[in-house]
Coordinates of C-alpha atoms in Angstrom, one line a residue:
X1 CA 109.9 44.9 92.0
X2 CA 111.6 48.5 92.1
X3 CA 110.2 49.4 88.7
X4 CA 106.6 48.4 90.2
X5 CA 107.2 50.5 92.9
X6 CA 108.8 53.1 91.0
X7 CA 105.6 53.2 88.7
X8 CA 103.0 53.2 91.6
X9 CA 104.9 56.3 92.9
X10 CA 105.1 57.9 89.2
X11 CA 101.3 57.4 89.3
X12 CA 100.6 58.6 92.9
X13 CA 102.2 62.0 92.1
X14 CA 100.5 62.2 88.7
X15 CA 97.3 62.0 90.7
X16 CA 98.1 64.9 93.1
X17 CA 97.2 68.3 92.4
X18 CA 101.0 69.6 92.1
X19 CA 101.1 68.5 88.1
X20 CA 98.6 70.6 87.4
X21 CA 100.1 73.3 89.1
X22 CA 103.3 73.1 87.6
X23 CA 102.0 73.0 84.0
X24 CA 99.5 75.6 84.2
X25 CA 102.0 77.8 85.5
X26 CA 104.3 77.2 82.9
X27 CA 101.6 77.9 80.3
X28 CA 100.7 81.5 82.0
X29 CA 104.4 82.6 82.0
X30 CA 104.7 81.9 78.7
X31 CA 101.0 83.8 78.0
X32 CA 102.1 86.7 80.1
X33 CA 105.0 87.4 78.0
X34 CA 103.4 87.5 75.1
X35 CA 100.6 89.4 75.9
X36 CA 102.8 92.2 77.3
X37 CA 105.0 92.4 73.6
X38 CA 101.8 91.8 71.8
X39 CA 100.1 94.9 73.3
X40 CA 103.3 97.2 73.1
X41 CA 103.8 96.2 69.1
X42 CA 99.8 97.1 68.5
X43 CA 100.3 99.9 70.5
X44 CA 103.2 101.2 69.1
X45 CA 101.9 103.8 66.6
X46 CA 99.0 105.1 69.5
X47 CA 98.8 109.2 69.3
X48 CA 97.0 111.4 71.9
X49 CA 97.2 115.0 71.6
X50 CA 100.1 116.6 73.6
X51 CA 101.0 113.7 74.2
X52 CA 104.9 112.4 73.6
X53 CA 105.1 109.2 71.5
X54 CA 106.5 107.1 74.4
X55 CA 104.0 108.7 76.6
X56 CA 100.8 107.9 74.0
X57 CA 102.5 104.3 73.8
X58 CA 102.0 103.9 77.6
X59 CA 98.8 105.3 78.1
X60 CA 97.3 103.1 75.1
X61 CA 99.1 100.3 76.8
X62 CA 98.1 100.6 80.5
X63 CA 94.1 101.8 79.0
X64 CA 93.9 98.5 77.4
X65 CA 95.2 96.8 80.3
X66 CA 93.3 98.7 82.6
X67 CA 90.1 97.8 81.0
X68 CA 91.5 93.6 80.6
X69 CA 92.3 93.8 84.1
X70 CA 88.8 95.1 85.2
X71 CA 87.1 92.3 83.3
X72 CA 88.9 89.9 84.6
X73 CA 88.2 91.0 87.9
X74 CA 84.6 91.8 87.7
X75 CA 83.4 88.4 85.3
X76 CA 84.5 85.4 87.4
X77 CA 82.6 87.1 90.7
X78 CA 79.2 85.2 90.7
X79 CA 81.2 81.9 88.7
X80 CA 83.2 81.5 91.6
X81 CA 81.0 81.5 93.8
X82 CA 78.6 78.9 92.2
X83 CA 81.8 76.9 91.6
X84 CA 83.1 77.2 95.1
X85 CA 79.5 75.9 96.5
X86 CA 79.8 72.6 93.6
X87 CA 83.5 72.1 95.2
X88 CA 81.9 72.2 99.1
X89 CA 79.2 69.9 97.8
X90 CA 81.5 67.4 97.1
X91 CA 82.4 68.1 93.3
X92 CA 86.3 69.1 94.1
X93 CA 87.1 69.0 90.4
X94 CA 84.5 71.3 88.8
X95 CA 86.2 74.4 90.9
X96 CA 89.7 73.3 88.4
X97 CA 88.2 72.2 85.5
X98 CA 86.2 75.0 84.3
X99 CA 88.4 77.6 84.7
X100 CA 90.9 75.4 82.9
X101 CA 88.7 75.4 80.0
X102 CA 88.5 79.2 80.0
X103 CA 92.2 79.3 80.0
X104 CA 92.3 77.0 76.8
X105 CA 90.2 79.1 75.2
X106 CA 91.3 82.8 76.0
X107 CA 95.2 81.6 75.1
X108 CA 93.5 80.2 71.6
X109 CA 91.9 83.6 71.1
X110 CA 95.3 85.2 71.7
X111 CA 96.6 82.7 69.5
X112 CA 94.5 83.7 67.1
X113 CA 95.4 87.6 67.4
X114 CA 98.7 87.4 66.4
X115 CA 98.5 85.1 63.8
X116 CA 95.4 86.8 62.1
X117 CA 96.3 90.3 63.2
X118 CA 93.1 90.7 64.8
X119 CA 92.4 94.0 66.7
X120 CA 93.8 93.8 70.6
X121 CA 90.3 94.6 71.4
X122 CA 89.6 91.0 70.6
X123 CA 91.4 90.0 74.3
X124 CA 88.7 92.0 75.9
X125 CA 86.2 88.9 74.8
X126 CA 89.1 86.4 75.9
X127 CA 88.6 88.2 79.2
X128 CA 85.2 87.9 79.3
X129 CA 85.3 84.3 78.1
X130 CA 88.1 83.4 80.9
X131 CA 86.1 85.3 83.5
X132 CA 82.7 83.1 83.1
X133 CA 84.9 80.1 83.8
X134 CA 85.8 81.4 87.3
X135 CA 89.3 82.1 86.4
X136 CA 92.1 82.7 88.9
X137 CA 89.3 83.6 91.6
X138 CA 87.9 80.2 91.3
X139 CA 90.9 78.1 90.3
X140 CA 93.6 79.1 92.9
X141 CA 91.5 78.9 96.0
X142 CA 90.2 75.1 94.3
X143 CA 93.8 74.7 94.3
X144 CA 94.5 76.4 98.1
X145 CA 91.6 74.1 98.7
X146 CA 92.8 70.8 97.5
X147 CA 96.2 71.4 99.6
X148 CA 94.6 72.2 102.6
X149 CA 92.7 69.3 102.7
X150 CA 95.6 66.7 102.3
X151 CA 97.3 68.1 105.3
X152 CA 97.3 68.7 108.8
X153 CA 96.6 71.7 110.6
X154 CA 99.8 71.7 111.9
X155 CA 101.6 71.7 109.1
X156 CA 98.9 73.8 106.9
X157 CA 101.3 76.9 105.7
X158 CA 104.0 74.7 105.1
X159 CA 101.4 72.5 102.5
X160 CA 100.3 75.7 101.3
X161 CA 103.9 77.6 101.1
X162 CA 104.9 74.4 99.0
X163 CA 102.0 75.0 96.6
X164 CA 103.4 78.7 96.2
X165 CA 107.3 77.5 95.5
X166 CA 105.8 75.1 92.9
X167 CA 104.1 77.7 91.3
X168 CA 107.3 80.1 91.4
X169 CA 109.5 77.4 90.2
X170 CA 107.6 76.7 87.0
X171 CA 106.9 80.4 87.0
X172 CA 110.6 81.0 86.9
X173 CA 111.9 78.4 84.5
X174 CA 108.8 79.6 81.8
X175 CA 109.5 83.5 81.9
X176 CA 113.5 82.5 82.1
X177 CA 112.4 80.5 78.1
X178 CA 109.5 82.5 77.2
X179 CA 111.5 85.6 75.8
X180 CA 113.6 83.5 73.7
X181 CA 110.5 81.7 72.4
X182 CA 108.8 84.8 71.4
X183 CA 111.8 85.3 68.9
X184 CA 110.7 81.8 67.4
X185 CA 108.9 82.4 64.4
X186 CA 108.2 81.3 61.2
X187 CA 108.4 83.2 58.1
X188 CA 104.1 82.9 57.6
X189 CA 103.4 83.6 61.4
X190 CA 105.7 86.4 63.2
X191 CA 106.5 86.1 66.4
X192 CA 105.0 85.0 69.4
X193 CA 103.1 82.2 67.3
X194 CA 105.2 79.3 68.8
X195 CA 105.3 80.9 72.5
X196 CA 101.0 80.7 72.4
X197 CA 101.4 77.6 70.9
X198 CA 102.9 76.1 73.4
X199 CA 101.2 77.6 76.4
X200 CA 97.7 76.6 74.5
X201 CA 99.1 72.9 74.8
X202 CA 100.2 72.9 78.0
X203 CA 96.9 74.2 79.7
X204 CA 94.9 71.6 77.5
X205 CA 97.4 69.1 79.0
X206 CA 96.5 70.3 82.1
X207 CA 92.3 70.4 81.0
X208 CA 92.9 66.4 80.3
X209 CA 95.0 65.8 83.7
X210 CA 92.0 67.3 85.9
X211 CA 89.9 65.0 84.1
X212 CA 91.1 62.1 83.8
X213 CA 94.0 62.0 86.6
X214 CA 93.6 64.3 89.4
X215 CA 92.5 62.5 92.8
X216 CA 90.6 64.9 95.5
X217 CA 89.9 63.6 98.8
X218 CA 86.2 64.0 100.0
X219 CA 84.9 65.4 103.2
X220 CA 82.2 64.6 104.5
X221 CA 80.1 68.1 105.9
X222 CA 79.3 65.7 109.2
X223 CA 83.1 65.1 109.6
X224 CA 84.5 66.2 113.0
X225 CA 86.4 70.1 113.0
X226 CA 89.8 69.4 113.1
X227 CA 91.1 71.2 117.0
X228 CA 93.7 73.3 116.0
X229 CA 95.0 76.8 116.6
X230 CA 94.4 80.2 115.2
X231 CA 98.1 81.6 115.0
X232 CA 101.3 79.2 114.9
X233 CA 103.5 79.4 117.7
X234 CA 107.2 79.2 118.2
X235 CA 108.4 75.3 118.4
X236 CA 107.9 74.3 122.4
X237 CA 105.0 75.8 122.5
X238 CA 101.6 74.1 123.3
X239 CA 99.1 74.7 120.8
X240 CA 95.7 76.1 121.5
X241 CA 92.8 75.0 120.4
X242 CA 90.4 76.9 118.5
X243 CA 87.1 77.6 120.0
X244 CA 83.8 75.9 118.7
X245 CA 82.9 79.6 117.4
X246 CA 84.6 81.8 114.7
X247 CA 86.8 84.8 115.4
X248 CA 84.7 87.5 113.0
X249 CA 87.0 90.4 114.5
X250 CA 90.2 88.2 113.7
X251 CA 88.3 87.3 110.0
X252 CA 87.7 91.1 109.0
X253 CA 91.0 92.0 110.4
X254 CA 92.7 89.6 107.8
X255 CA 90.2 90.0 105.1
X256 CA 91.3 94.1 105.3
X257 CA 94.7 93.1 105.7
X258 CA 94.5 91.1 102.2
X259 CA 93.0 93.9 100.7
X260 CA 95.2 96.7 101.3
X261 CA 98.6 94.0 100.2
X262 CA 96.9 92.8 97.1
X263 CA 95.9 96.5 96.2
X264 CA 99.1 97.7 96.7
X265 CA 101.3 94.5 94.9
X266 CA 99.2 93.5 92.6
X267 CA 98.5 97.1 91.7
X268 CA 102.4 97.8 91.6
X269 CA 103.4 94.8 89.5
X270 CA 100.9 95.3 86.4
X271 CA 102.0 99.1 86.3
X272 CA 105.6 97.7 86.5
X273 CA 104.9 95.4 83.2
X274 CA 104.4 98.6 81.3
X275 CA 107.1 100.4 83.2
X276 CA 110.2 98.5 82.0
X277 CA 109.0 98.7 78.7
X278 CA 109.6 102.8 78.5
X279 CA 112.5 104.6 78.5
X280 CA 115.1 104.1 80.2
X281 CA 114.8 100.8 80.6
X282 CA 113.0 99.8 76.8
X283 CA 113.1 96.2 77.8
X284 CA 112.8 93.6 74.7
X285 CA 110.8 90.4 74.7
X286 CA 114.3 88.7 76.6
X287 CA 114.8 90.8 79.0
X288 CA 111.2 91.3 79.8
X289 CA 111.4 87.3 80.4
X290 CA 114.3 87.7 83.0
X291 CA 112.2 90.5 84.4
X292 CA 109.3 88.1 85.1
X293 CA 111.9 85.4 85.9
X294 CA 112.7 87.5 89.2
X295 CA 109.5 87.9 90.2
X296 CA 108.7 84.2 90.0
X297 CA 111.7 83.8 91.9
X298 CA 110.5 85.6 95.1
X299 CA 108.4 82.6 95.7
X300 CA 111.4 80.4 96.4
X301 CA 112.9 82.5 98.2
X302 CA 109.6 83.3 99.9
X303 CA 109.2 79.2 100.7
X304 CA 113.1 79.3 102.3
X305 CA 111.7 82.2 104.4
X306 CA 108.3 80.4 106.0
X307 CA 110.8 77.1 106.3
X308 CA 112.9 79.3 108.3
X309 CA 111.2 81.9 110.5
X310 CA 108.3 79.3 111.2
X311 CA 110.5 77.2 113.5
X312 CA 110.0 80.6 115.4
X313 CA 107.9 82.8 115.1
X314 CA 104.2 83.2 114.8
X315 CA 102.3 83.3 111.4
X316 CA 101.3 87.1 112.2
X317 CA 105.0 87.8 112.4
X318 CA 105.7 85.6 109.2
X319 CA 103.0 88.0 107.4
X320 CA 104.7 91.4 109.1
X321 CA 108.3 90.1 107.7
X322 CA 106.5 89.4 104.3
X323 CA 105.1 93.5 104.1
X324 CA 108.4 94.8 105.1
X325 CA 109.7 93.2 102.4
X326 CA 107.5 94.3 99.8
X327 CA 107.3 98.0 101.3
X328 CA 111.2 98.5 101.2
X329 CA 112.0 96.8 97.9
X330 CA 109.0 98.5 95.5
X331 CA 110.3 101.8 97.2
X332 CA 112.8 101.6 96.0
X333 CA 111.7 100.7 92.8
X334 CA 110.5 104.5 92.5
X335 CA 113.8 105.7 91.5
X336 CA 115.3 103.3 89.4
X337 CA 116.8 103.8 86.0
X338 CA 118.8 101.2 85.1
X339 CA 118.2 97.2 84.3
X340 CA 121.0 96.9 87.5
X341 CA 119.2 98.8 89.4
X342 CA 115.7 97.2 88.7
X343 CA 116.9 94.1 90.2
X344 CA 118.4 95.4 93.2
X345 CA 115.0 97.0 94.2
X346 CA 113.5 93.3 93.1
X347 CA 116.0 91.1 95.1
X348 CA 114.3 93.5 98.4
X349 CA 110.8 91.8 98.0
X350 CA 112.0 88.4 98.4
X351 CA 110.0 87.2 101.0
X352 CA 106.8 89.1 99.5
X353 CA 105.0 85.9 98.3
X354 CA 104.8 85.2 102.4
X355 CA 101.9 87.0 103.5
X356 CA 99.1 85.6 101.4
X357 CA 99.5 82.0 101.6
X358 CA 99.6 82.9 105.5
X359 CA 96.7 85.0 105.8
X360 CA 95.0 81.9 103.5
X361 CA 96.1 79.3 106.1
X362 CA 95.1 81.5 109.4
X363 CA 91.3 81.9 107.5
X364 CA 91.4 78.4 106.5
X365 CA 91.9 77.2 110.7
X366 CA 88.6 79.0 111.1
X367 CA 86.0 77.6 109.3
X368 CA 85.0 73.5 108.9
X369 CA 87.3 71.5 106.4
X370 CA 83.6 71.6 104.6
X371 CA 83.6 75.4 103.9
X372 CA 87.4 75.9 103.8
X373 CA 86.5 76.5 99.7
X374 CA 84.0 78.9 100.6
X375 CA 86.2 81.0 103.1
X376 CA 89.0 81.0 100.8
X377 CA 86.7 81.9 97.3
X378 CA 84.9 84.7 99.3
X379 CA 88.7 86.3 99.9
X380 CA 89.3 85.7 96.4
X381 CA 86.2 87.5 95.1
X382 CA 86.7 90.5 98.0
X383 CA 90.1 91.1 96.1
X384 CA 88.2 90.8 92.9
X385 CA 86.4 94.2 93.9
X386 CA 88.8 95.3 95.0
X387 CA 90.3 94.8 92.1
X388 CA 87.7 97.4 90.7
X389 CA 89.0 99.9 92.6
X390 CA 92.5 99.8 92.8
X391 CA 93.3 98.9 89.2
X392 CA 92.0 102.4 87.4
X393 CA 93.4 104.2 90.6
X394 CA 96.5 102.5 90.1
X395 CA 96.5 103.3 86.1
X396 CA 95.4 106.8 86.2
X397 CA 97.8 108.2 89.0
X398 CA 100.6 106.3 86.4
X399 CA 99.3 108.1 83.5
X400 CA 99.3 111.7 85.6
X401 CA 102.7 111.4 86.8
X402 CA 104.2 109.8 84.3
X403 CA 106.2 113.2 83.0
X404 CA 107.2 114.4 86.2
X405 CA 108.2 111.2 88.4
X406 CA 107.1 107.7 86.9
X407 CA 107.5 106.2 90.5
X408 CA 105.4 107.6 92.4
X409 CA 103.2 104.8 92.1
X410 CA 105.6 102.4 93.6
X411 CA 106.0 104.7 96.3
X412 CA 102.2 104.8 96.8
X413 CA 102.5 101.2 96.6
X414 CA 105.2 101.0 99.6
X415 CA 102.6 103.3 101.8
X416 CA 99.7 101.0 101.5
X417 CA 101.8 98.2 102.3
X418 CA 102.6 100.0 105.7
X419 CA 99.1 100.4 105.9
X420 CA 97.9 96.6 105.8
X421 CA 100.8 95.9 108.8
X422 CA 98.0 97.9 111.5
X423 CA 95.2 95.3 110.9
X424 CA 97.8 92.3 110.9
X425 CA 99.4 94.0 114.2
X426 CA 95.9 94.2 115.7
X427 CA 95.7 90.7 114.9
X428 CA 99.0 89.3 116.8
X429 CA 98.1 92.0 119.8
X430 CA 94.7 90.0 120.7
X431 CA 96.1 86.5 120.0
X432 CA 97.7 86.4 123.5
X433 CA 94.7 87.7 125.4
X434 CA 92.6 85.1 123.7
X435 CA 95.3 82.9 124.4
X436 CA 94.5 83.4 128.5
X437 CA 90.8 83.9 128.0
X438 CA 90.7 80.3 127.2
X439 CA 92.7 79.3 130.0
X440 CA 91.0 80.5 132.2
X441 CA 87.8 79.0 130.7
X442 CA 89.6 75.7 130.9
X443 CA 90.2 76.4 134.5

């Protein structure tokens, strides 16, 4: 009898959507190493007239990254959109499914790089290839989506913060493994062969789950809203309801807000994969694995954070500690020098992973459970343009001061993230007089 009910519990969870997220995770930790030794090998011998040898290295790296980047953020656009209107439509699993297929094929054609010694240029097509699918911009907020729906409004950012600390916990344990499979190798292949290998398999594993395993629950578009509140309050609170009509000023205050953190961490982070890999750190395939370890680890200690500041505070203020955290820690990140001191400025950011999953959950309270897909795609794809702009901004200003202070663009970075605390402030400031508006409705 306990094995039976051991078993139907097995298969339960096998059904959710956490699996999926563990093991796809996994696989793009392990991808992400590779790609970043993969690219500094084939860029190794780049020249560019006066132009140091470590400096040619890092412009050829961060060009080719810088033009990856930009297809990945410009090809998914109109796929996510018509994948995000399937999911609302009632076909939840399309949203996961193709993009997975894109995965399996762009970590084949990097596969297929390294063991054939194909030209880099070959991962612009993988880019193009995983970009069709929908990629990350259709996948995640299928994901966001699928979470949202199997919980309460009430307890929305925790669903959503536990989605995040699966993803960093898988995150963690692949980057913590994937420098030392990198080293793998066998005498015909080189290395790296083994690491793709395995994150190949692992997203296919994943393709076959979302097929044949994964559970959504259906909403009808005639379903009754759900009543529940813009902003979470302190426990002892009341709730408020949400009125009948959106909050566009509130929307556009967070969809700026998004913007400007995403620009400036996601814009920080890809500069600071080349980074480590110049003097004076000259980080190998292991240490560039711990490196990517640490980050992945911010979102556990980002899930600690929500579990503990949300007994009291608002979500606006979870967001506000989030930025802080960010701004102080990649500010400081300017001026390291040593592997020591590269971790110190990372162990500052650990409550960065906060503020999205927030700003997610605080969109997602505003729209029907029917278009919660739709609200949280279009955020995705505003980032994607973003994206455009930010990621050659981000690369060029590197390039420039690389010679005279490499960190400036941290320090840029830590600006912007000040920047994106005005709308969320603006934000918190109109919740209470909204708060009494309705009151006095009700009255």
């Amino acid at each position: 009898m306990a094995m039976l009910s051991g078993c139907q519990t097995a298969i339960t969870v096998l059904r959710q959507i956490e699996p999926i997220i563990v093991l796809a995770q996994l696989g793009c930790t392990l991808f992400d190493t590779a790609l970043q030794m993969v690219a500094k090998d084939r860029c190794a011998n780049a020249t560019y007239p006066d132009l140091s040898r470590e400096a040619s290295q890092q412009k050829a790296m961060t060009d080719f990254f810088m033009t990856y980047h930009l297809i990945m953020r410009l090809a998914p656009i109109l796929p996510a959109l018509l994948l995000a209107r399937l999911g609302d439509r009632g076909w939840r699993r399309a949203p996961i499914v193709v993009p997975l297929i894109g995965y399996v094929l762009s970590r084949l054609m990097l596969l297929l790089v390294a063991v054939f010694r194909l030209p880099l240029e070959v991962m612009f097509g993988a880019a193009v290839v995983y970009g069709l699918s929908g990629g990350f911009c259709a996948y995640w907020p299928a994901v966001m989506t699928l979470a949202s729906l199997a919980s309460t409004a009430a307890d929305r950012s925790k669903a959503m913060m536990k989605v995040e600390l699966l993803y960093g916990l898988a995150g963690l344990v692949g980057s913590l493994v994937s420098g030392h499979l990198f080293l793998l190798y066998s005498s015909s292949l080189g290395n790296g062969t083994i690491l793709l290998s395995v994150s190949t398999v692992l997203y296919l594993f994943c393709l076959i789950h979302s097929i044949g395993l994964l559970q959504v629950k259906q909403i009808s578009n005639d379903e009754p809203d759900e009543n529940c509140h813009l902003l979470s309050h302190p426990s002892g609170e009341d709730p408020v309801e949400a009125p009948a009509g959106r909050d566009m000023v509130n929307v556009a205050l967070l969809f700026v807000a998004a913007i400007l953190y995403v620009s400036a961490e996601v814009g920080a982070v890809e500069i600071l994969a080349v980074f480590v890999l110049k003097a004076p750190l000259s980080w190998n395939a292991t240490q560039v694995g711990y490196g990517n370890a640490v980050g992945c680890a911010i979102f556990l200690t980002s899930f600690l954070g929500v579990m503990v500041f949300r007994r009291c505070v608002s979500d606006v203020t979870l967001i506000l500690i989030g930025l802080v955290s960010f701004a102080t820690g990649i500010f400081f990140m300017s001026f390291v020098t040593t592997t020591l001191t590269f971790y110190l400025a990372r162990s500052l950011t650990l409550f960065a992973i906060i503020p999205m999953p927030t700003i997610r959950c605080l969109l997602s309270k505003q729209v029907p459970a029917s278009s919660c897909g739709t609200i949280l795609t279009t955020l995705q794809m505003s980032l994607k343009f973003a994206g455009l702009g930010y990621v050659p901004a981000f690369t060029k200003i590197y390039q420039g001061t690389l010679d005279w202070f490499p960190g400036f663009i941290f320090m840029l970075s830590s600006i912007i993230t000040v920047l994106a605390m005005i709308p969320i402030s603006i934000v918190g400031c109109r919740s209470p007089l909204r708060r009494q508006s309705e009151r006095i409705q009700q009255d």
